[in-house]
Amino acid sequence: ATLLVTPTVPLSVEAHYGIAPETAAAKHMLMIPYIGDVVAKLLSLVSSRTRFLIVPDVKQALAKMEALGGEWTEIAEQFVSDSDRASSHTYRGLTDNMHTMTEDIPFSLQEVGTELARQGTRIGIVSAPDDTTNPPEMQKWLNAQIPGSKLIHVDEGWGHLHLLDP
């Protein structure tokens, strides 16, 4: 089985309904030549906790983990540390990855889904109702594009980090 967790969709089909406004604005700025590089460089100079201001569902999930304490505090700290480490080496990932995630897919999802189904691979697409980074509308679109895929709904309360739900 293959599991697509909080996948995004190309900008040409992106449904902005449900995306946090600050997330949508940052996403679009990162796509603009030269401006995206400057924004990515500036974002790489601040801590992950500051960067998480533009992804409020992630910020809220981290606060929830820290309030739970114990192993959840450790998980939150590792998540923040990994994000800090990733941007400490270069800012390029912030802008280059945005192009990879939002440009049109260079292959047919229908053909991929059909081939994977022929091979016996099941495809699940995970969606959380309060994910404002990659909201449920994105997962619904992907589900409609990939034959045989199944939309998997998880409980709300953790936004984009819904797989960390205790």
PDB file of C-alpha atoms in Angstrom:
ATOM      1  CA  ALA A   1       0.000   0.000   0.000  1.00  0.00           C
ATOM      2  CA  THR A   2       1.053   3.576  -0.618  1.00  0.00           C
ATOM      3  CA  LEU A   3      -0.031   6.363   1.697  1.00  0.00           C
ATOM      4  CA  LEU A   4      -0.095  10.010   0.600  1.00  0.00           C
ATOM      5  CA  VAL A   5      -0.063  12.131   3.750  1.00  0.00           C
ATOM      6  CA  THR A   6      -1.341  15.729   3.469  1.00  0.00           C
ATOM      7  CA  PRO A   7      -0.436  15.986  -0.209  1.00  0.00           C
ATOM      8  CA  THR A   8      -0.598  19.292  -2.003  1.00  0.00           C
ATOM      9  CA  VAL A   9      -1.835  19.859  -5.536  1.00  0.00           C
ATOM     10  CA  PRO A  10      -0.587  21.938  -8.467  1.00  0.00           C
ATOM     11  CA  LEU A  11      -1.448  25.640  -8.399  1.00  0.00           C
ATOM     12  CA  SER A  12      -3.422  25.211 -11.617  1.00  0.00           C
ATOM     13  CA  VAL A  13      -6.048  23.236  -9.663  1.00  0.00           C
ATOM     14  CA  GLU A  14      -5.424  24.364  -6.109  1.00  0.00           C
ATOM     15  CA  ALA A  15      -8.542  25.165  -4.144  1.00  0.00           C
ATOM     16  CA  HIS A  16      -7.696  28.031  -1.813  1.00  0.00           C
ATOM     17  CA  TYR A  17     -10.707  27.385   0.351  1.00  0.00           C
ATOM     18  CA  GLY A  18      -9.409  26.429   3.754  1.00  0.00           C
ATOM     19  CA  ILE A  19      -5.770  27.439   3.319  1.00  0.00           C
ATOM     20  CA  ALA A  20      -4.670  29.820   6.043  1.00  0.00           C
ATOM     21  CA  PRO A  21      -4.234  33.242   4.386  1.00  0.00           C
ATOM     22  CA  GLU A  22      -0.681  33.622   5.704  1.00  0.00           C
ATOM     23  CA  THR A  23       0.224  30.183   4.340  1.00  0.00           C
ATOM     24  CA  ALA A  24      -1.247  30.989   0.913  1.00  0.00           C
ATOM     25  CA  ALA A  25       0.580  34.335   0.785  1.00  0.00           C
ATOM     26  CA  ALA A  26       3.948  32.792   1.690  1.00  0.00           C
ATOM     27  CA  LYS A  27       3.434  29.938  -0.751  1.00  0.00           C
ATOM     28  CA  HIS A  28       2.744  32.333  -3.606  1.00  0.00           C
ATOM     29  CA  MET A  29       5.628  34.673  -2.736  1.00  0.00           C
ATOM     30  CA  LEU A  30       8.050  31.739  -2.711  1.00  0.00           C
ATOM     31  CA  MET A  31       7.006  30.954  -6.293  1.00  0.00           C
ATOM     32  CA  ILE A  32       7.883  34.402  -7.705  1.00  0.00           C
ATOM     33  CA  PRO A  33      11.334  34.489  -9.346  1.00  0.00           C
ATOM     34  CA  TYR A  34      13.892  36.440  -7.300  1.00  0.00           C
ATOM     35  CA  ILE A  35      11.288  37.529  -4.735  1.00  0.00           C
ATOM     36  CA  GLY A  36      10.889  33.904  -3.685  1.00  0.00           C
ATOM     37  CA  ASP A  37      14.647  33.653  -3.202  1.00  0.00           C
ATOM     38  CA  VAL A  38      14.692  36.742  -0.980  1.00  0.00           C
ATOM     39  CA  VAL A  39      11.704  35.530   1.048  1.00  0.00           C
ATOM     40  CA  ALA A  40      13.273  32.061   1.420  1.00  0.00           C
ATOM     41  CA  LYS A  41      16.584  33.590   2.555  1.00  0.00           C
ATOM     42  CA  LEU A  42      14.810  35.768   5.130  1.00  0.00           C
ATOM     43  CA  LEU A  43      12.796  32.795   6.384  1.00  0.00           C
ATOM     44  CA  SER A  44      15.976  30.743   6.724  1.00  0.00           C
ATOM     45  CA  LEU A  45      17.447  33.405   9.021  1.00  0.00           C
ATOM     46  CA  VAL A  46      14.717  33.075  11.652  1.00  0.00           C
ATOM     47  CA  SER A  47      13.907  30.134  13.885  1.00  0.00           C
ATOM     48  CA  SER A  48      11.418  27.482  12.841  1.00  0.00           C
ATOM     49  CA  ARG A  49       9.079  28.679  15.566  1.00  0.00           C
ATOM     50  CA  THR A  50       8.985  32.068  13.872  1.00  0.00           C
ATOM     51  CA  ARG A  51       8.482  30.435  10.457  1.00  0.00           C
ATOM     52  CA  PHE A  52       5.585  28.447  11.891  1.00  0.00           C
ATOM     53  CA  LEU A  53       3.664  31.743  12.231  1.00  0.00           C
ATOM     54  CA  ILE A  54       2.834  31.315   8.525  1.00  0.00           C
ATOM     55  CA  VAL A  55       1.482  27.798   9.120  1.00  0.00           C
ATOM     56  CA  PRO A  56      -0.862  28.346  12.079  1.00  0.00           C
ATOM     57  CA  ASP A  57      -2.166  24.773  12.223  1.00  0.00           C
ATOM     58  CA  VAL A  58       1.412  23.524  12.729  1.00  0.00           C
ATOM     59  CA  LYS A  59       2.034  26.174  15.383  1.00  0.00           C
ATOM     60  CA  GLN A  60      -1.147  25.140  17.217  1.00  0.00           C
ATOM     61  CA  ALA A  61      -0.281  21.432  17.032  1.00  0.00           C
ATOM     62  CA  LEU A  62       3.173  22.091  18.500  1.00  0.00           C
ATOM     63  CA  ALA A  63       1.637  24.123  21.341  1.00  0.00           C
ATOM     64  CA  LYS A  64      -0.776  21.248  21.994  1.00  0.00           C
ATOM     65  CA  MET A  65       2.116  18.736  22.123  1.00  0.00           C
ATOM     66  CA  GLU A  66       4.033  20.912  24.559  1.00  0.00           C
ATOM     67  CA  ALA A  67       0.949  21.284  26.753  1.00  0.00           C
ATOM     68  CA  LEU A  68       0.583  17.490  26.851  1.00  0.00           C
ATOM     69  CA  GLY A  69       4.148  17.242  28.118  1.00  0.00           C
ATOM     70  CA  GLY A  70       6.253  14.113  28.384  1.00  0.00           C
ATOM     71  CA  GLU A  71       7.067  12.378  25.107  1.00  0.00           C
ATOM     72  CA  TRP A  72       4.936  14.907  23.200  1.00  0.00           C
ATOM     73  CA  THR A  73       7.239  17.740  24.274  1.00  0.00           C
ATOM     74  CA  GLU A  74      10.170  15.692  22.994  1.00  0.00           C
ATOM     75  CA  ILE A  75       8.425  15.053  19.669  1.00  0.00           C
ATOM     76  CA  ALA A  76       7.673  18.775  19.288  1.00  0.00           C
ATOM     77  CA  GLU A  77      11.282  19.665  20.095  1.00  0.00           C
ATOM     78  CA  GLN A  78      12.580  17.146  17.537  1.00  0.00           C
ATOM     79  CA  PHE A  79      10.221  18.476  14.878  1.00  0.00           C
ATOM     80  CA  VAL A  80      11.402  22.058  15.488  1.00  0.00           C
ATOM     81  CA  SER A  81      15.043  20.975  15.645  1.00  0.00           C
ATOM     82  CA  ASP A  82      14.767  19.097  12.354  1.00  0.00           C
ATOM     83  CA  SER A  83      13.162  22.106  10.686  1.00  0.00           C
ATOM     84  CA  ASP A  84      15.913  24.392  12.021  1.00  0.00           C
ATOM     85  CA  ARG A  85      18.592  21.992  10.810  1.00  0.00           C
ATOM     86  CA  ALA A  86      17.066  21.757   7.345  1.00  0.00           C
ATOM     87  CA  SER A  87      17.162  25.497   6.782  1.00  0.00           C
ATOM     88  CA  SER A  88      20.511  26.112   8.474  1.00  0.00           C
ATOM     89  CA  HIS A  89      22.431  24.664   5.535  1.00  0.00           C
ATOM     90  CA  THR A  90      20.670  26.563   2.747  1.00  0.00           C
ATOM     91  CA  TYR A  91      17.526  28.523   2.064  1.00  0.00           C
ATOM     92  CA  ARG A  92      17.131  26.910  -1.370  1.00  0.00           C
ATOM     93  CA  GLY A  93      14.897  24.110  -0.114  1.00  0.00           C
ATOM     94  CA  LEU A  94      12.198  26.578   0.893  1.00  0.00           C
ATOM     95  CA  THR A  95      11.832  27.986  -2.617  1.00  0.00           C
ATOM     96  CA  ASP A  96      12.903  25.011  -4.747  1.00  0.00           C
ATOM     97  CA  ASN A  97      10.566  22.630  -2.942  1.00  0.00           C
ATOM     98  CA  MET A  98       7.676  25.036  -3.432  1.00  0.00           C
ATOM     99  CA  HIS A  99       8.136  24.753  -7.200  1.00  0.00           C
ATOM    100  CA  THR A 100       8.255  20.964  -6.952  1.00  0.00           C
ATOM    101  CA  MET A 101       5.087  20.875  -4.861  1.00  0.00           C
ATOM    102  CA  THR A 102       3.002  23.347  -6.817  1.00  0.00           C
ATOM    103  CA  GLU A 103       3.936  23.083 -10.495  1.00  0.00           C
ATOM    104  CA  ASP A 104       1.838  20.907 -12.746  1.00  0.00           C
ATOM    105  CA  ILE A 105       2.604  17.217 -12.424  1.00  0.00           C
ATOM    106  CA  PRO A 106       4.584  16.052 -15.487  1.00  0.00           C
ATOM    107  CA  PHE A 107       2.682  12.762 -15.754  1.00  0.00           C
ATOM    108  CA  SER A 108      -0.888  11.520 -15.677  1.00  0.00           C
ATOM    109  CA  LEU A 109      -2.178  10.675 -12.212  1.00  0.00           C
ATOM    110  CA  GLN A 110      -4.827   8.516 -13.864  1.00  0.00           C
ATOM    111  CA  GLU A 111      -2.155   6.426 -15.615  1.00  0.00           C
ATOM    112  CA  VAL A 112      -0.078   6.096 -12.430  1.00  0.00           C
ATOM    113  CA  GLY A 113      -3.138   5.131 -10.391  1.00  0.00           C
ATOM    114  CA  THR A 114      -4.250   2.599 -12.998  1.00  0.00           C
ATOM    115  CA  GLU A 115      -0.781   1.039 -13.180  1.00  0.00           C
ATOM    116  CA  LEU A 116      -0.402   0.864  -9.406  1.00  0.00           C
ATOM    117  CA  ALA A 117      -3.854  -0.723  -9.093  1.00  0.00           C
ATOM    118  CA  ARG A 118      -2.908  -3.248 -11.802  1.00  0.00           C
ATOM    119  CA  GLN A 119       0.119  -4.166  -9.702  1.00  0.00           C
ATOM    120  CA  GLY A 120      -2.074  -4.579  -6.614  1.00  0.00           C
ATOM    121  CA  THR A 121      -0.896  -1.438  -4.850  1.00  0.00           C
ATOM    122  CA  ARG A 122      -3.570   0.332  -2.851  1.00  0.00           C
ATOM    123  CA  ILE A 123      -3.335   4.101  -2.488  1.00  0.00           C
ATOM    124  CA  GLY A 124      -4.608   5.902   0.575  1.00  0.00           C
ATOM    125  CA  ILE A 125      -4.817   9.684   0.807  1.00  0.00           C
ATOM    126  CA  VAL A 126      -4.881  11.011   4.374  1.00  0.00           C
ATOM    127  CA  SER A 127      -6.938  14.109   5.140  1.00  0.00           C
ATOM    128  CA  ALA A 128      -7.653  16.081   8.298  1.00  0.00           C
ATOM    129  CA  PRO A 129     -10.558  18.530   8.493  1.00  0.00           C
ATOM    130  CA  ASP A 130      -8.480  21.203  10.258  1.00  0.00           C
ATOM    131  CA  ASP A 131      -5.386  21.022   8.036  1.00  0.00           C
ATOM    132  CA  THR A 132      -5.066  24.617   6.821  1.00  0.00           C
ATOM    133  CA  THR A 133      -1.674  24.022   5.183  1.00  0.00           C
ATOM    134  CA  ASN A 134      -2.951  21.440   2.680  1.00  0.00           C
ATOM    135  CA  PRO A 135      -6.700  21.438   3.317  1.00  0.00           C
ATOM    136  CA  PRO A 136      -9.093  18.563   2.602  1.00  0.00           C
ATOM    137  CA  GLU A 137     -10.127  20.018  -0.768  1.00  0.00           C
ATOM    138  CA  MET A 138      -6.648  19.145  -2.051  1.00  0.00           C
ATOM    139  CA  GLN A 139      -6.958  15.541  -0.960  1.00  0.00           C
ATOM    140  CA  LYS A 140     -10.448  15.312  -2.477  1.00  0.00           C
ATOM    141  CA  TRP A 141      -9.050  16.508  -5.824  1.00  0.00           C
ATOM    142  CA  LEU A 142      -6.247  13.928  -5.717  1.00  0.00           C
ATOM    143  CA  ASN A 143      -8.704  11.200  -4.774  1.00  0.00           C
ATOM    144  CA  ALA A 144     -10.779  12.071  -7.842  1.00  0.00           C
ATOM    145  CA  GLN A 145      -7.662  11.983 -10.062  1.00  0.00           C
ATOM    146  CA  ILE A 146      -6.200   8.661  -8.914  1.00  0.00           C
ATOM    147  CA  PRO A 147      -8.330   5.655  -9.827  1.00  0.00           C
ATOM    148  CA  GLY A 148      -8.880   3.270  -6.949  1.00  0.00           C
ATOM    149  CA  SER A 149      -7.473   5.609  -4.289  1.00  0.00           C
ATOM    150  CA  LYS A 150      -9.186   5.840  -0.948  1.00  0.00           C
ATOM    151  CA  LEU A 151      -9.619   9.005   1.084  1.00  0.00           C
ATOM    152  CA  ILE A 152      -8.754   8.365   4.727  1.00  0.00           C
ATOM    153  CA  HIS A 153     -10.225  10.855   7.188  1.00  0.00           C
ATOM    154  CA  VAL A 154      -8.547  11.415  10.550  1.00  0.00           C
ATOM    155  CA  ASP A 155      -9.915  13.310  13.524  1.00  0.00           C
ATOM    156  CA  GLU A 156      -9.370  17.028  13.798  1.00  0.00           C
ATOM    157  CA  GLY A 157      -7.235  18.603  16.465  1.00  0.00           C
ATOM    158  CA  TRP A 158      -3.745  18.419  14.983  1.00  0.00           C
ATOM    159  CA  GLY A 159      -4.039  20.249  11.651  1.00  0.00           C
ATOM    160  CA  HIS A 160      -1.176  19.544   9.244  1.00  0.00           C
ATOM    161  CA  LEU A 161       0.542  17.364  11.875  1.00  0.00           C
ATOM    162  CA  HIS A 162      -2.439  15.030  12.186  1.00  0.00           C
ATOM    163  CA  LEU A 163      -0.394  11.850  12.020  1.00  0.00           C
ATOM    164  CA  LEU A 164       1.142  12.791  15.356  1.00  0.00           C
ATOM    165  CA  ASP A 165      -2.233  12.523  17.125  1.00  0.00           C
ATOM    166  CA  PRO A 166      -1.662  10.566  20.353  1.00  0.00           C
TER     167      PRO A 166
END
